Short mmCIF file of C-alpha atoms and ligand atoms in Angstrom, two decimals:
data_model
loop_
_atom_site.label_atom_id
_atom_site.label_comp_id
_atom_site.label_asym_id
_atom_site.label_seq_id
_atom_site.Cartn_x
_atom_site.Cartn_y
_atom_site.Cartn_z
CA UNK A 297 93.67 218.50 40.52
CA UNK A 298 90.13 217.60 40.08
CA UNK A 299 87.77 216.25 42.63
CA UNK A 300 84.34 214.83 42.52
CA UNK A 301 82.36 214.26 45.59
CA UNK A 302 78.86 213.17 45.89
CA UNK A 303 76.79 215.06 48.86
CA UNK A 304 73.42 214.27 50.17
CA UNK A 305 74.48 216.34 53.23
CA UNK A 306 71.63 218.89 54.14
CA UNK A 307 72.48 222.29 52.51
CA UNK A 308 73.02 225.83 54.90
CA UNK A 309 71.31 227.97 52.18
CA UNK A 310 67.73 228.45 52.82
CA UNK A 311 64.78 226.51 50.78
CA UNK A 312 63.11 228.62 48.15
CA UNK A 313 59.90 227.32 48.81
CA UNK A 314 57.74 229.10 46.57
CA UNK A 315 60.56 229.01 43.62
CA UNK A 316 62.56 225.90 43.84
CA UNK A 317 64.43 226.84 41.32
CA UNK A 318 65.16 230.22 41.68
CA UNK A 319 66.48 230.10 38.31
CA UNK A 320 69.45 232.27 36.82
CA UNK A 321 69.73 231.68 33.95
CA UNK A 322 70.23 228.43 31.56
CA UNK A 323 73.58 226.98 31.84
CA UNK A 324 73.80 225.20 28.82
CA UNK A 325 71.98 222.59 26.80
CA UNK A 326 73.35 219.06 26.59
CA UNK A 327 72.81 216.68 23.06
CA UNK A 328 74.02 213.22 23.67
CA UNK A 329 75.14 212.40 19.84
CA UNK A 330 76.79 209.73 18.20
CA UNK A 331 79.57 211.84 17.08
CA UNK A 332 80.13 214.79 18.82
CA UNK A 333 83.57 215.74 17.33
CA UNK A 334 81.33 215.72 13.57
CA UNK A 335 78.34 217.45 15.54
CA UNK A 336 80.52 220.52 17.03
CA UNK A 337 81.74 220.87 13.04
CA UNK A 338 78.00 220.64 11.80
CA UNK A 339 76.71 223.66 14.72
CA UNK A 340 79.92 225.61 14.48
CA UNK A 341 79.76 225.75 10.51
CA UNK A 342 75.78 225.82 9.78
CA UNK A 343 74.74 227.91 13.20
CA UNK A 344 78.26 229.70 13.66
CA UNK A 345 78.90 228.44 16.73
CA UNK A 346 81.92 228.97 18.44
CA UNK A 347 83.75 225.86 19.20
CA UNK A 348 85.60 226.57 22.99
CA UNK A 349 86.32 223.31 25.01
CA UNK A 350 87.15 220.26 25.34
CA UNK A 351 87.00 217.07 27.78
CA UNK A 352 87.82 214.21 26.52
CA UNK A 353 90.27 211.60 25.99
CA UNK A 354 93.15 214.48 26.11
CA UNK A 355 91.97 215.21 29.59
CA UNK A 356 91.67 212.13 30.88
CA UNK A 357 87.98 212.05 30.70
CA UNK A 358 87.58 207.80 29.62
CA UNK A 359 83.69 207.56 29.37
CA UNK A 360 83.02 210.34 26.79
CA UNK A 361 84.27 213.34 24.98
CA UNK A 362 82.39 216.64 25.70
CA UNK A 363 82.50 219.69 23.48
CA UNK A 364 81.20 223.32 24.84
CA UNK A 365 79.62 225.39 21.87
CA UNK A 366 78.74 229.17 22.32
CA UNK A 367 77.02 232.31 21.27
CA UNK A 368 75.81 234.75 22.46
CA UNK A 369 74.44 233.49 25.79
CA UNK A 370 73.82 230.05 24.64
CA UNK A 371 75.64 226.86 25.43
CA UNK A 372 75.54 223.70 23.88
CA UNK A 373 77.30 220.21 25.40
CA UNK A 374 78.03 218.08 22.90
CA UNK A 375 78.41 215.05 24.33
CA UNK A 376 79.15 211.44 23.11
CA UNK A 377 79.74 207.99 24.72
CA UNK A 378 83.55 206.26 24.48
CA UNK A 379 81.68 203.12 25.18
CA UNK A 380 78.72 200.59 24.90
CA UNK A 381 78.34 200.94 28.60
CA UNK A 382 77.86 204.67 28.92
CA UNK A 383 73.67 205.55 29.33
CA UNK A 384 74.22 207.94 26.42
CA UNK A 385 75.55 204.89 23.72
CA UNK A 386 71.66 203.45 24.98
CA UNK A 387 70.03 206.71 24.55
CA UNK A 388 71.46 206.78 21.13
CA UNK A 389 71.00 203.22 19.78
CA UNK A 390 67.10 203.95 20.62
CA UNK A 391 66.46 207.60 19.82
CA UNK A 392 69.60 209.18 17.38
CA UNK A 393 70.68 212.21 18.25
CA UNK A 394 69.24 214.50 20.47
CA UNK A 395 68.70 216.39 23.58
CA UNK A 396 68.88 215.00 26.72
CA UNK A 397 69.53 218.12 29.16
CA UNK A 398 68.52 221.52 29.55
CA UNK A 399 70.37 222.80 32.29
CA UNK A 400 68.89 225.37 34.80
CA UNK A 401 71.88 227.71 36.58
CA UNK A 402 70.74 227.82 40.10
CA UNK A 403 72.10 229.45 43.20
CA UNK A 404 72.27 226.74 44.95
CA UNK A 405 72.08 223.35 43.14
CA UNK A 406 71.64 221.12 46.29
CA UNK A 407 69.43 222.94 47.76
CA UNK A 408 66.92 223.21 43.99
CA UNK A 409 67.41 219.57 43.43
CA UNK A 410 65.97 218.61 47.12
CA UNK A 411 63.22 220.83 46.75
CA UNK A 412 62.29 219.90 43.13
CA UNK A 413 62.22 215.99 44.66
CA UNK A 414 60.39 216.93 47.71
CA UNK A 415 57.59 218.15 45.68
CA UNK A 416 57.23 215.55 43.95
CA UNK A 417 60.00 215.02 41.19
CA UNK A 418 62.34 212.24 40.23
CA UNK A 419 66.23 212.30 41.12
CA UNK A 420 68.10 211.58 37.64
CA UNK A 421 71.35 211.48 39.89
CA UNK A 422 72.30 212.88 42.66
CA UNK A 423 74.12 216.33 43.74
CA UNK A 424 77.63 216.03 42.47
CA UNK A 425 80.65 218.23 42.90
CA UNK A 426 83.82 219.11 40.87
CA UNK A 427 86.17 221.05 42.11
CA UNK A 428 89.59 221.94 41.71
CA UNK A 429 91.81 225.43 43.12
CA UNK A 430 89.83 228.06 40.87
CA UNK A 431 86.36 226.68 41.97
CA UNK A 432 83.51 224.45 42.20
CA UNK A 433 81.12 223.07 40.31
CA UNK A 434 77.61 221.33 41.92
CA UNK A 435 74.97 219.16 39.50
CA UNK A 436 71.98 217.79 40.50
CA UNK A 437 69.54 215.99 37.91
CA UNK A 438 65.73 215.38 37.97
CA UNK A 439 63.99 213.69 35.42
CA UNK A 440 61.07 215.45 33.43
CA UNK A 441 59.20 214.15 29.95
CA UNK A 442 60.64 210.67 28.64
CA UNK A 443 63.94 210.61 29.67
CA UNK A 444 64.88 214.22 29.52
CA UNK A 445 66.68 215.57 32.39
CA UNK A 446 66.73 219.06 33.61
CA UNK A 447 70.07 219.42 35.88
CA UNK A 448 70.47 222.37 38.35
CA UNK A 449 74.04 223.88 38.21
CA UNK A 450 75.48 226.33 40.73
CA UNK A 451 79.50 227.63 40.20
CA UNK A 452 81.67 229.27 42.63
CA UNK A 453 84.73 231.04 42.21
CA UNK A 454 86.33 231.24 38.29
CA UNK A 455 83.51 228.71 37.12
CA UNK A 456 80.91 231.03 37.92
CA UNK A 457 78.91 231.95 35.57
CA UNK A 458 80.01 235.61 34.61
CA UNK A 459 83.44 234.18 34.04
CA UNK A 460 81.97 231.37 31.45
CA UNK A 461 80.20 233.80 29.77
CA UNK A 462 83.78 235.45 29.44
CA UNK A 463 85.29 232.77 28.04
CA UNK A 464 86.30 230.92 31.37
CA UNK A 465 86.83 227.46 31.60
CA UNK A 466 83.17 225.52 31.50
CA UNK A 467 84.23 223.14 34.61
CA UNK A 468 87.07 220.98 35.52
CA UNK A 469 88.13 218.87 33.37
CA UNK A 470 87.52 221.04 30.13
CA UNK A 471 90.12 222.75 28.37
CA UNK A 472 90.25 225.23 25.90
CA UNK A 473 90.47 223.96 22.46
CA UNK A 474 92.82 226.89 20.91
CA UNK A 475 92.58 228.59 17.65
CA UNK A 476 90.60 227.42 15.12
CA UNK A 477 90.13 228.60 11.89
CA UNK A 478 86.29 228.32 11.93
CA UNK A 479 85.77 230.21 14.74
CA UNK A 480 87.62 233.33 13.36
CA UNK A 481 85.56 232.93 10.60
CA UNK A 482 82.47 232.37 12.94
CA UNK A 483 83.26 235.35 14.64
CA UNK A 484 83.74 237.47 11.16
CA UNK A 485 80.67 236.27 9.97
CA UNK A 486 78.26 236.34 13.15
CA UNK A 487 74.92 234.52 13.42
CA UNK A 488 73.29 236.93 15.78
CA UNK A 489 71.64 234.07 17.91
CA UNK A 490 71.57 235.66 21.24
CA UNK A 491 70.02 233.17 23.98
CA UNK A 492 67.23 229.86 24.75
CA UNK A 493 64.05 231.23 24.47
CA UNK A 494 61.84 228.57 24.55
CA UNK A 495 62.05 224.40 24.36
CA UNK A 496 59.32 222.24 23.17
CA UNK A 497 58.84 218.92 24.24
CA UNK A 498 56.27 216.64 22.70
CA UNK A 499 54.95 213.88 25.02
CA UNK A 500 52.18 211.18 24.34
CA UNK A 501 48.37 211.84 23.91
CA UNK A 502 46.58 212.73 27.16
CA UNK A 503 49.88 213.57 28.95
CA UNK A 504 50.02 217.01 28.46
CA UNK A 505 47.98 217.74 31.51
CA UNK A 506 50.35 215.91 33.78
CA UNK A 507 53.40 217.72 32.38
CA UNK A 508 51.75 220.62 33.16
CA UNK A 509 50.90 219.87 36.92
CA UNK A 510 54.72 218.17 36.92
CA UNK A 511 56.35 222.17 35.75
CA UNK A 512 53.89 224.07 37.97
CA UNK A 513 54.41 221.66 41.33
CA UNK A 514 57.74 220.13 40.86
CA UNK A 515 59.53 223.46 39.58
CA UNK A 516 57.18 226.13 40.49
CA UNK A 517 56.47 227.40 36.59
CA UNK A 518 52.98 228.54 35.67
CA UNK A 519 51.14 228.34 32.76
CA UNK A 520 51.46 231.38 30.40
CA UNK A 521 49.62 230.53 27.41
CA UNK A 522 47.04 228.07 26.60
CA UNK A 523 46.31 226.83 22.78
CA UNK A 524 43.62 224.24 22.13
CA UNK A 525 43.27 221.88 18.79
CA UNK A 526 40.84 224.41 17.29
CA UNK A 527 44.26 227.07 17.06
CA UNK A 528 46.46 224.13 15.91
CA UNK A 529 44.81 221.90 13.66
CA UNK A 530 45.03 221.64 9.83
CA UNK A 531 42.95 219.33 7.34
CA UNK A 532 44.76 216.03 8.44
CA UNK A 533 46.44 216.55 11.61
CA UNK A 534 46.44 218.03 15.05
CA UNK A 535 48.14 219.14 18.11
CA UNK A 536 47.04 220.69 21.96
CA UNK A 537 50.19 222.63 23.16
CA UNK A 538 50.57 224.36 26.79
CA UNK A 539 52.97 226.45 27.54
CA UNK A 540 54.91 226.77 31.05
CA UNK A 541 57.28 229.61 32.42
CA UNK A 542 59.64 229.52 35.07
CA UNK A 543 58.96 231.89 38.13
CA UNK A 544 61.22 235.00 36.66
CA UNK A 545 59.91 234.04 32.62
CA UNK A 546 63.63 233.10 31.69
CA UNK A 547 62.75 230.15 29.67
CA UNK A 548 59.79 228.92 28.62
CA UNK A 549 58.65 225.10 28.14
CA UNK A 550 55.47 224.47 25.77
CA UNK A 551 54.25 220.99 26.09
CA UNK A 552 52.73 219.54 22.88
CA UNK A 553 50.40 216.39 22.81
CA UNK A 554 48.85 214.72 19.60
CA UNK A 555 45.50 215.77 19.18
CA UNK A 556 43.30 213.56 16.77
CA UNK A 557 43.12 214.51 13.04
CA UNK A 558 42.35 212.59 9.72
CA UNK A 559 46.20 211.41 9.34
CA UNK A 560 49.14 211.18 11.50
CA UNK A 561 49.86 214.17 13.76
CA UNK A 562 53.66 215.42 13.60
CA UNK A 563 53.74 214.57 17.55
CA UNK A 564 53.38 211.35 16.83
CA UNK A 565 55.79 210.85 13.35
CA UNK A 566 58.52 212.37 16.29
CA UNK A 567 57.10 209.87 19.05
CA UNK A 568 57.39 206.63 16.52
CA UNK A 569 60.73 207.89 15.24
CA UNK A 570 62.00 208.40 19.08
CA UNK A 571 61.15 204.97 20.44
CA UNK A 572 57.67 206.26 21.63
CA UNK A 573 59.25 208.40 23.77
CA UNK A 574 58.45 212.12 24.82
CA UNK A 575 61.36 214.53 24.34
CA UNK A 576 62.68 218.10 23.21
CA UNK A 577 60.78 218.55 19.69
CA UNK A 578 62.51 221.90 19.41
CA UNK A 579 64.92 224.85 20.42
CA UNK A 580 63.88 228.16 19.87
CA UNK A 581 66.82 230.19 19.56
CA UNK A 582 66.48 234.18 20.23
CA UNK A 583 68.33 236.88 17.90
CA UNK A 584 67.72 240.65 17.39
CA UNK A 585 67.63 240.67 14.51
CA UNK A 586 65.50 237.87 12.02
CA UNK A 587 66.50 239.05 8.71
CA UNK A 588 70.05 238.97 9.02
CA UNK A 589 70.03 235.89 11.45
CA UNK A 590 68.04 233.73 9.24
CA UNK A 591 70.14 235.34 5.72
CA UNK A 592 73.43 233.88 7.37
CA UNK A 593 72.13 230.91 7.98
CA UNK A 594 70.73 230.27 4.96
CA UNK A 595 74.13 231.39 3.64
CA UNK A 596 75.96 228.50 5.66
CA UNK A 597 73.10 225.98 3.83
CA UNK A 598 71.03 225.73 7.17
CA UNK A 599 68.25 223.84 5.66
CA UNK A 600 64.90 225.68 6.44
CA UNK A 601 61.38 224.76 6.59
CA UNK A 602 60.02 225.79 2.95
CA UNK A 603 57.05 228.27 3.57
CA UNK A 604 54.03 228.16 0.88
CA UNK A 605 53.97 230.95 -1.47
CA UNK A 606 50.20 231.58 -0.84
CA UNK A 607 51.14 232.26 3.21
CA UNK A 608 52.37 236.21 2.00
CA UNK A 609 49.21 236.29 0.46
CA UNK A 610 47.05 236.57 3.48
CA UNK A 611 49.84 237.99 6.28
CA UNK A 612 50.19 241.37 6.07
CA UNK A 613 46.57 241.51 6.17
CA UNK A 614 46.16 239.36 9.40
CA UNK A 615 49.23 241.01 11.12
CA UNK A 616 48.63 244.86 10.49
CA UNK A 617 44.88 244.18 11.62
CA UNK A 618 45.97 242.62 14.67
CA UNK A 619 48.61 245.46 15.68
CA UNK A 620 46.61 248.59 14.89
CA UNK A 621 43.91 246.85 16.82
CA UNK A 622 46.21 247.59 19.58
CA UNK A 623 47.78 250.74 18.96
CA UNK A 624 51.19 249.04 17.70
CA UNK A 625 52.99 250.35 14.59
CA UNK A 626 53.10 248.12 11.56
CA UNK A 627 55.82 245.46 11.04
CA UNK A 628 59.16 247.43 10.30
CA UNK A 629 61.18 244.53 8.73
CA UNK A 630 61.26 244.98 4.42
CA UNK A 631 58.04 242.86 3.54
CA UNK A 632 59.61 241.91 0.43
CA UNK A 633 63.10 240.68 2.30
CA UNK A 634 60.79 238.73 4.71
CA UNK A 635 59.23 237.18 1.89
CA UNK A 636 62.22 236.28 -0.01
CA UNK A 637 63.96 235.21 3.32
CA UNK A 638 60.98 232.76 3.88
CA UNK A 639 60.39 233.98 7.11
CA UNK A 640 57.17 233.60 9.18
CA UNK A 641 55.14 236.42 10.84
CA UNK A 642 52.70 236.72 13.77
CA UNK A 643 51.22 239.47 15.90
CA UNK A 644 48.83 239.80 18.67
CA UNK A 645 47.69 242.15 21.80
CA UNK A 646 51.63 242.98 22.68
CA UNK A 647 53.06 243.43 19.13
CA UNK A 648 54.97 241.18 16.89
CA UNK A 649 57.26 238.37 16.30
CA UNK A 650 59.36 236.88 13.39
CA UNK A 651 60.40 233.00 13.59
CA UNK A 652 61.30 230.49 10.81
CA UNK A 653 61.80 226.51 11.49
CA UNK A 654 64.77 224.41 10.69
CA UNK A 655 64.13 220.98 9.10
CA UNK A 656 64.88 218.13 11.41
CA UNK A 657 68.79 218.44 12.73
CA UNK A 658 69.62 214.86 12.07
CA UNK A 659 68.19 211.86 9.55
CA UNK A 660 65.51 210.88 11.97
CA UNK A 661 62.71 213.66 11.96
CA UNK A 662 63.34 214.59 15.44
CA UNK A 663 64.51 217.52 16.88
CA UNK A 664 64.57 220.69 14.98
CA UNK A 665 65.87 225.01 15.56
CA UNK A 666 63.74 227.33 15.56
CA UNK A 667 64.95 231.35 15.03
CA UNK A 668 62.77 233.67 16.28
CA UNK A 669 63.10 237.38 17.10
CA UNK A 670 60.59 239.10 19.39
CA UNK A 671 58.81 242.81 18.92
CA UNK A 672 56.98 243.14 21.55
CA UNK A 673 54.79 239.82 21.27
CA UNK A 674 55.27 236.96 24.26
CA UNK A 675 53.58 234.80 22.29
CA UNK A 676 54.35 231.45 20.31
CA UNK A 677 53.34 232.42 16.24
CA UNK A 678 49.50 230.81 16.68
CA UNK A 679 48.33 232.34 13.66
CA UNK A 680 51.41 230.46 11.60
CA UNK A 681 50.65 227.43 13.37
CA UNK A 682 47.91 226.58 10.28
CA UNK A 683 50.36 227.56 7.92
CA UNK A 684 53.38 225.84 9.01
CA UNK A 685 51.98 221.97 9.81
CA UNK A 686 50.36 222.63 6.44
CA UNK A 687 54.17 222.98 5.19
CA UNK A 688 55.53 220.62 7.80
CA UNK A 689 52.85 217.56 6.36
CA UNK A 690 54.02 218.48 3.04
CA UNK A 691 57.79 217.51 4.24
CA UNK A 692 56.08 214.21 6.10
CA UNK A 693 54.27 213.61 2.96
CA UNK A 694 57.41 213.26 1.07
CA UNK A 695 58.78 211.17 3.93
CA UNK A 696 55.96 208.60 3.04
CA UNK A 697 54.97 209.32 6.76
CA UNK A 698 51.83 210.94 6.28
FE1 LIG B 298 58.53 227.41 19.11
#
């Protein structure tokens, strides 16, 4: 038996005043989409997602069907609307697919949520409880960028998180979905995406600023890296991007905002194609591993951005400067593999990184993947930037939105 209780009762667990959030981990990432039964299919086969639960229709849930997507330590809700009158079918008609929830797990959800609105953010909905004999589940919402929500999530007993991650029930209400044939595949043929590392949300010109104040007073983030239009900027277009971590550096959120440039910015193609409204640009998705990540992927037909030929020209030349600079051993990965695989590389003072985009996820040229696998470098690919929007306006070109 399921129960759902709303509580604005004051909470016994003390206030985290100089981290509101006192952030766990993420609990999961929520698309609203206009088919999430097609979706799930789409992650699961291109990403290798493992398709676990359900709650929907079967479960007696009447106002949308939910799908829970893992691997590694990511979790996806799919999510769509049963009917015209759900926010989501709204959400949808204006913006396509897309996310509308990154989900912080919290210790104490009440108690994150009040503190997050006391200094200074917007409820999205208030602390909300489900509950049944194995445990409890509490979600608060406050609304960032657009209409993006981030929810706080704390679990007791066999929802906790430790059990999800061990293939326990999500919440109540969901139920396992049984065997399918593409997850034993999936799980023959791994992915190697391991967890969130970063999400990107674009908002409109001259906003970046107040994002920024909105993650360092509302949720206690500060700013970890700082990149200006002269790092980001190609012949036609440009972007400023800031970039916020929580308290404990779990996840990090850079906040893009068009910068002016001789043609349209990419910020601003995704603003007009999302009802000139701010929202998650892209998911950067962690994995060990970039080679044989972004190979499998490219096996499944994940469609990737296509990198010039002339970028391997200049890189190894930029990147081993940068690392013996700094003491760090050259790039280990086979430069011909990396190369062939398409992928992108970047160093600076800490070491490397390897990352490769995704083309848009859906028709509109929205939201977008991003793989990326860390060697000692915190940072973000700057010195790719040039050379990917000078790849990414070749896609727009094509688009006729250039
Ligand atoms: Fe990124």
């Amino acid at each position: 038996m399921t129960t759902v209780t709303a509580s604005t009762a004051p909470s016994t667990r003390p206030q985290h005043t100089t981290d509101p959030l006192a952030l766990v981990d993420v609990d999961h990432v929520r698309f609203w989409v206009g088919n999430a039964k097609q979706s799930a299919f789409f992650y699961a086969t291109a990403f290798g997602f493992q398709v676990e639960q359900i709650d929907d229709l079967t479960t007696g849930n009447r106002t949308s069907a939910q799908y829970l997507l893992t691997q590694g330590n990511i979790r996806f809700i799919l999510e769509t609307p049963l009917s015209k009158d759900h926010p989501a079918a709204d959400e949808i008609r204006r913006c396509g697919d897309g996310i509308k929830d990154i989900s912080f797990n919290v210790l104490d959800a009440e108690s994150a949520w009040k503190a997050a609105v006391r200094n200074g953010g917007t409820s999205a909905y208030e602390p909300v409880t489900r509950s049944d004999a194995s445990g409890s589940v509490t979600m608060a919402g406050i609304r960032t960028y657009g209409r993006t929500v981030h929810t706080f999530v704390s679990r007791t007993g066999s929802y906790a998180l430790p059990e999800v991650k061990q293939g326990g029930k999500f919440m109540p209400g969901f139920r396992p979905i049984g065997a399918l044939a593409l997850n034993e595949q999936n799980r023959q043929n791994p992915c190697g995406l391991k967890f969130v590392d970063h999400a990107v949300g674009n908002v409109e010109e001259g906003k970046m600023n107040h994002w920024v104040s909105w993650y360092e007073n509302v949720l206690g983030f500060s700013m970890f890296k700082h990149f200006d239009d002269k790092d980001i900027s190609t012949e036609y277009s440009a972007l400023m991007s800031k970039v916020m971590a929580s308290g404990n550096q779990l996840i990090k959120f850079p906040i893009n905002e068009p910068a002016a440039g001789k043609k349209k910015s990419q910020i601003l193609e995704y603003l007009e194609w999302h009802d000139m409204t701010p929202g998650v640009q892209h998911l950067a998705l962690r994995t060990d591993d970039e080679l044989s990540s972004v190979a499998a992927l490219r096996r499944r037909g994940v469609d990737f951005l296509n990198i010039p030929e002339t970028y391997y020209e200049g890189v190894w030349a930029r990147v081993d400067s940068m690392l013996r600079q700094h003491g760090h051993s050259a790039v280990k990965e086979d430069h011909q593999r990396i190369r062939d695989l398409g992928i992108l590389v970047d160093a600076d003072d800490e070491g490397y990184l390897l990352q490769l985009f995704t083309k848009p996820l859906q028709d509109r040229p929205t939201l977008f993947f991003e793989i990326i696998c860390r060697r000692g470098s915190q940072s973000f690919g700057k010195g790719n930037f040039k050379a990917l929007f000078e790849s990414l306006e070749l896609e727009q070109e094509r688009r006729g939105n250039l």
